[in-house]
Amino acid sequence: HARGQVVHTDLDPHAWASLPGRSDREPGPSLVSRLGGVLPHDIVVRRAALAPKGFDARFAALERRYVYRIADTGAVRDPLRRHDTVWWRKPLDGVAMDEAARSLVGLRDVAAFCKQREGATTVRTLLDFSWVRLDDGVLAATVRADAFCHSMVRSLVGSVVPVGEGRRERDWPSMLQQRRDRAPGIHVMPAHGLSLEEVVYPADEDLAARSSLTRARRDPA
């Protein structure tokens, strides 16, 4: 799921200029209209524009923000939100989960929460990992980082759910984080509870430098 996904593609300048056809619209809105006629209903393009020099949708990002939703026994389970909220059959202590989550924030080697890729760095800056219980009782996690590795968010959530159930102490996730390999005790949470809400980019003149920095291998603090 994504509400704030950003992508880029390479187009021939002539193809871009010809998108409006005989209309007086700009190429960007014309492309959005054309895509709306062929894409399935669960994909919506909201805006299209020429990207500034140095832009890379993946590597130029400063941060991404995800939200993960869990409806435990204390929540009002809305069947219309079954596709973006995980239903949990046990009560969860949101305060304990929030405390455990916040202990993971910072520049870290997050190998314990990632599916390994040969040669890829697992050092990330986790900017925010926090939980709140919404008005309807749903527990919502906000997870922000400069970059993510595969299944990282769902693994982070999976590391604090046992804390919320009372099966693990609040320092258990931070103890797992000390590992330099995938932690076998972490349950990867279901994908449908996760949504990408926002991708943040620097000023245009800083895009190329940001891409280079993101690609560089980093060491934890």
CSV table of C-alpha atoms in Angstrom, one decimal:
chain,number,residue,atom,x,y,z
A,1,HIS,CA,0.0,0.0,0.0
A,2,ALA,CA,1.1,3.6,-0.7
A,3,ARG,CA,-0.5,6.9,-0.6
A,4,GLY,CA,2.6,8.9,-1.2
A,5,GLN,CA,4.7,6.8,-3.6
A,6,VAL,CA,7.1,8.7,-6.0
A,7,VAL,CA,8.5,7.2,-9.2
A,8,HIS,CA,10.5,8.4,-12.1
A,9,THR,CA,10.9,7.3,-15.7
A,10,ASP,CA,12.9,8.4,-18.7
A,11,LEU,CA,10.9,9.8,-21.7
A,12,ASP,CA,12.0,11.0,-25.1
A,13,PRO,CA,11.6,14.8,-25.1
A,14,HIS,CA,9.5,14.6,-28.2
A,15,ALA,CA,7.2,12.1,-26.6
A,16,TRP,CA,6.8,14.3,-23.6
A,17,ALA,CA,6.0,17.4,-25.7
A,18,SER,CA,3.4,15.5,-27.8
A,19,LEU,CA,1.4,14.3,-24.8
A,20,PRO,CA,-1.2,17.1,-24.9
A,21,GLY,CA,-2.1,16.3,-28.5
A,22,ARG,CA,-4.4,19.0,-29.8
A,23,SER,CA,-5.4,20.2,-26.4
A,24,ASP,CA,-4.1,23.3,-24.6
A,25,ARG,CA,-3.0,21.4,-21.5
A,26,GLU,CA,0.5,21.0,-20.3
A,27,PRO,CA,2.3,17.6,-20.7
A,28,GLY,CA,2.1,16.7,-17.0
A,29,PRO,CA,-1.7,16.9,-16.6
A,30,SER,CA,-2.1,15.2,-20.0
A,31,LEU,CA,0.0,12.2,-18.9
A,32,VAL,CA,-2.0,11.9,-15.7
A,33,SER,CA,-5.2,11.9,-17.7
A,34,ARG,CA,-4.0,9.3,-20.1
A,35,LEU,CA,-2.7,7.0,-17.3
A,36,GLY,CA,-6.0,7.3,-15.5
A,37,GLY,CA,-7.7,5.7,-18.5
A,38,VAL,CA,-5.5,2.6,-18.6
A,39,LEU,CA,-4.4,1.9,-15.0
A,40,PRO,CA,-6.4,-0.4,-12.7
A,41,HIS,CA,-8.6,1.2,-10.1
A,42,ASP,CA,-6.2,0.6,-7.3
A,43,ILE,CA,-3.5,2.7,-8.8
A,44,VAL,CA,-4.0,6.5,-9.1
A,45,VAL,CA,-1.4,8.9,-10.5
A,46,ARG,CA,-2.0,12.3,-8.9
A,47,ARG,CA,0.7,14.4,-10.6
A,48,ALA,CA,3.4,14.2,-13.3
A,49,ALA,CA,6.1,16.8,-14.0
A,50,LEU,CA,9.6,17.1,-15.4
A,51,ALA,CA,12.1,16.1,-12.8
A,52,PRO,CA,15.0,18.5,-11.9
A,53,LYS,CA,18.5,17.5,-12.8
A,54,GLY,CA,19.9,14.9,-10.5
A,55,PHE,CA,16.5,13.6,-9.3
A,56,ASP,CA,16.3,9.9,-8.5
A,57,ALA,CA,13.0,8.8,-6.9
A,58,ARG,CA,14.8,6.1,-4.8
A,59,PHE,CA,18.2,7.4,-4.0
A,60,ALA,CA,17.6,11.2,-3.7
A,61,ALA,CA,15.0,10.9,-0.9
A,62,LEU,CA,15.8,12.4,2.4
A,63,GLU,CA,13.3,10.2,4.2
A,64,ARG,CA,10.2,8.0,3.9
A,65,ARG,CA,7.3,7.8,6.3
A,66,TYR,CA,5.3,4.6,6.8
A,67,VAL,CA,2.3,3.9,9.0
A,68,TYR,CA,1.4,0.4,10.3
A,69,ARG,CA,-2.1,-0.2,11.7
A,70,ILE,CA,-3.1,-2.9,14.2
A,71,ALA,CA,-6.6,-3.4,15.6
A,72,ASP,CA,-6.3,-5.4,18.8
A,73,THR,CA,-9.1,-6.4,21.2
A,74,GLY,CA,-9.3,-2.8,22.4
A,75,ALA,CA,-10.1,-1.4,19.0
A,76,VAL,CA,-13.3,-0.9,17.0
A,77,ARG,CA,-12.8,-3.3,14.1
A,78,ASP,CA,-14.0,-1.6,10.9
A,79,PRO,CA,-14.6,-4.2,8.1
A,80,LEU,CA,-14.2,-1.5,5.5
A,81,ARG,CA,-10.5,-1.1,6.7
A,82,ARG,CA,-9.7,-4.8,6.6
A,83,HIS,CA,-7.3,-4.2,3.7
A,84,ASP,CA,-5.1,-1.7,5.6
A,85,THR,CA,-5.4,-2.8,9.2
A,86,VAL,CA,-4.2,-6.0,10.8
A,87,TRP,CA,-6.7,-7.6,13.2
A,88,TRP,CA,-4.9,-8.9,16.3
A,89,ARG,CA,-6.7,-11.4,18.6
A,90,LYS,CA,-4.8,-10.3,21.8
A,91,PRO,CA,-4.8,-7.1,23.8
A,92,LEU,CA,-1.7,-5.0,23.2
A,93,ASP,CA,0.0,-2.5,25.6
A,94,GLY,CA,0.6,0.5,23.3
A,95,VAL,CA,2.6,2.4,25.9
A,96,ALA,CA,5.1,-0.5,26.3
A,97,MET,CA,5.3,-0.9,22.5
A,98,ASP,CA,6.0,2.8,22.1
A,99,GLU,CA,8.8,2.8,24.7
A,100,ALA,CA,10.4,-0.3,23.1
A,101,ALA,CA,10.1,1.3,19.6
A,102,ARG,CA,11.7,4.6,20.6
A,103,SER,CA,14.8,2.8,21.9
A,104,LEU,CA,15.6,1.8,18.3
A,105,VAL,CA,15.7,5.4,16.9
A,106,GLY,CA,19.1,6.6,15.6
A,107,LEU,CA,21.9,5.7,13.3
A,108,ARG,CA,22.0,1.9,13.5
A,109,ASP,CA,23.0,-1.3,11.8
A,110,VAL,CA,19.5,-2.8,11.4
A,111,ALA,CA,20.7,-6.2,10.0
A,112,ALA,CA,18.5,-7.9,12.6
A,113,PHE,CA,15.4,-6.5,11.0
A,114,CYS,CA,16.4,-7.0,7.3
A,115,LYS,CA,16.4,-9.7,4.7
A,116,GLN,CA,20.1,-9.8,3.7
A,117,ARG,CA,21.3,-8.8,0.2
A,118,GLU,CA,24.9,-9.7,-0.6
A,119,GLY,CA,27.1,-6.6,-0.6
A,120,ALA,CA,24.3,-4.2,0.6
A,121,THR,CA,24.7,-2.1,3.7
A,122,THR,CA,22.2,-2.5,6.5
A,123,VAL,CA,23.1,0.8,8.2
A,124,ARG,CA,20.1,3.1,8.4
A,125,THR,CA,19.1,6.3,10.3
A,126,LEU,CA,15.8,5.5,12.0
A,127,LEU,CA,14.3,9.0,12.5
A,128,ASP,CA,11.1,8.0,14.2
A,129,PHE,CA,9.5,4.8,15.5
A,130,SER,CA,6.5,5.5,17.7
A,131,TRP,CA,3.0,4.2,18.5
A,132,VAL,CA,-0.3,6.0,19.3
A,133,ARG,CA,-3.7,4.6,20.0
A,134,LEU,CA,-6.2,6.4,17.7
A,135,ASP,CA,-9.7,7.5,18.6
A,136,ASP,CA,-11.1,4.2,17.3
A,137,GLY,CA,-8.7,2.2,19.4
A,138,VAL,CA,-6.5,1.2,16.5
A,139,LEU,CA,-2.8,1.2,17.3
A,140,ALA,CA,-0.8,3.1,14.6
A,141,ALA,CA,3.0,3.1,14.3
A,142,THR,CA,4.8,5.9,12.5
A,143,VAL,CA,8.2,4.8,11.1
A,144,ARG,CA,10.5,7.3,9.4
A,145,ALA,CA,14.0,6.6,8.1
A,146,ASP,CA,16.4,7.9,5.5
A,147,ALA,CA,16.2,4.5,3.8
A,148,PHE,CA,14.7,1.1,4.4
A,149,CYS,CA,15.8,-2.4,3.5
A,150,HIS,CA,13.5,-5.3,2.5
A,151,SER,CA,10.8,-6.1,5.1
A,152,MET,CA,12.4,-3.7,7.6
A,153,VAL,CA,9.2,-2.0,8.8
A,154,ARG,CA,7.2,-5.1,9.2
A,155,SER,CA,10.1,-6.7,11.1
A,156,LEU,CA,10.4,-3.6,13.4
A,157,VAL,CA,6.7,-3.8,14.1
A,158,GLY,CA,7.1,-7.6,14.7
A,159,SER,CA,9.8,-7.0,17.3
A,160,VAL,CA,7.6,-4.8,19.5
A,161,VAL,CA,4.3,-6.7,19.3
A,162,PRO,CA,5.6,-9.4,21.7
A,163,VAL,CA,6.4,-6.5,24.1
A,164,GLY,CA,2.8,-5.3,23.8
A,165,GLU,CA,1.5,-8.8,24.5
A,166,GLY,CA,3.7,-9.0,27.6
A,167,ARG,CA,5.7,-12.0,26.3
A,168,ARG,CA,8.9,-9.9,26.0
A,169,GLU,CA,10.5,-7.2,28.1
A,170,ARG,CA,10.7,-3.6,26.7
A,171,ASP,CA,14.4,-3.9,26.0
A,172,TRP,CA,14.1,-7.0,23.9
A,173,PRO,CA,14.0,-5.2,20.5
A,174,SER,CA,17.1,-3.1,21.4
A,175,MET,CA,18.9,-6.3,22.4
A,176,LEU,CA,18.0,-7.9,19.0
A,177,GLN,CA,19.3,-4.8,17.3
A,178,GLN,CA,22.8,-5.6,18.5
A,179,ARG,CA,22.9,-8.6,16.1
A,180,ARG,CA,24.7,-8.3,12.8
A,181,ASP,CA,22.5,-10.9,11.1
A,182,ARG,CA,18.8,-11.6,10.7
A,183,ALA,CA,17.2,-12.2,14.1
A,184,PRO,CA,15.3,-15.5,13.9
A,185,GLY,CA,12.9,-14.6,16.7
A,186,ILE,CA,11.3,-11.8,14.9
A,187,HIS,CA,7.9,-12.3,13.3
A,188,VAL,CA,7.5,-10.4,10.0
A,189,MET,CA,4.1,-8.8,10.3
A,190,PRO,CA,1.4,-9.1,7.5
A,191,ALA,CA,2.0,-6.7,4.5
A,192,HIS,CA,-1.6,-5.3,4.4
A,193,GLY,CA,-1.2,-3.3,7.6
A,194,LEU,CA,1.6,-1.2,6.1
A,195,SER,CA,1.2,2.0,4.1
A,196,LEU,CA,3.8,4.4,2.6
A,197,GLU,CA,2.5,7.8,3.4
A,198,GLU,CA,5.2,10.3,2.3
A,199,VAL,CA,8.6,10.6,0.6
A,200,VAL,CA,10.6,13.7,1.4
A,201,TYR,CA,13.2,15.2,-1.0
A,202,PRO,CA,15.9,18.0,-0.5
A,203,ALA,CA,16.0,21.2,-2.5
A,204,ASP,CA,16.7,20.7,-6.2
A,205,GLU,CA,20.3,21.8,-6.0
A,206,ASP,CA,21.0,19.1,-3.4
A,207,LEU,CA,19.5,16.1,-5.2
A,208,ALA,CA,22.6,14.8,-6.9
A,209,ALA,CA,24.6,15.0,-3.6
A,210,ARG,CA,21.9,13.3,-1.7
A,211,SER,CA,21.8,10.4,-4.3
A,212,SER,CA,25.6,9.9,-3.9
A,213,LEU,CA,25.4,9.9,-0.1
A,214,THR,CA,22.6,7.4,-0.1
A,215,ARG,CA,24.5,5.0,-2.3
A,216,ALA,CA,27.6,5.3,-0.1
A,217,ARG,CA,28.3,2.5,2.4
A,218,ARG,CA,27.9,3.8,6.0
A,219,ASP,CA,29.0,2.6,9.4
A,220,PRO,CA,26.8,2.7,12.5
A,221,ALA,CA,27.6,5.3,15.2
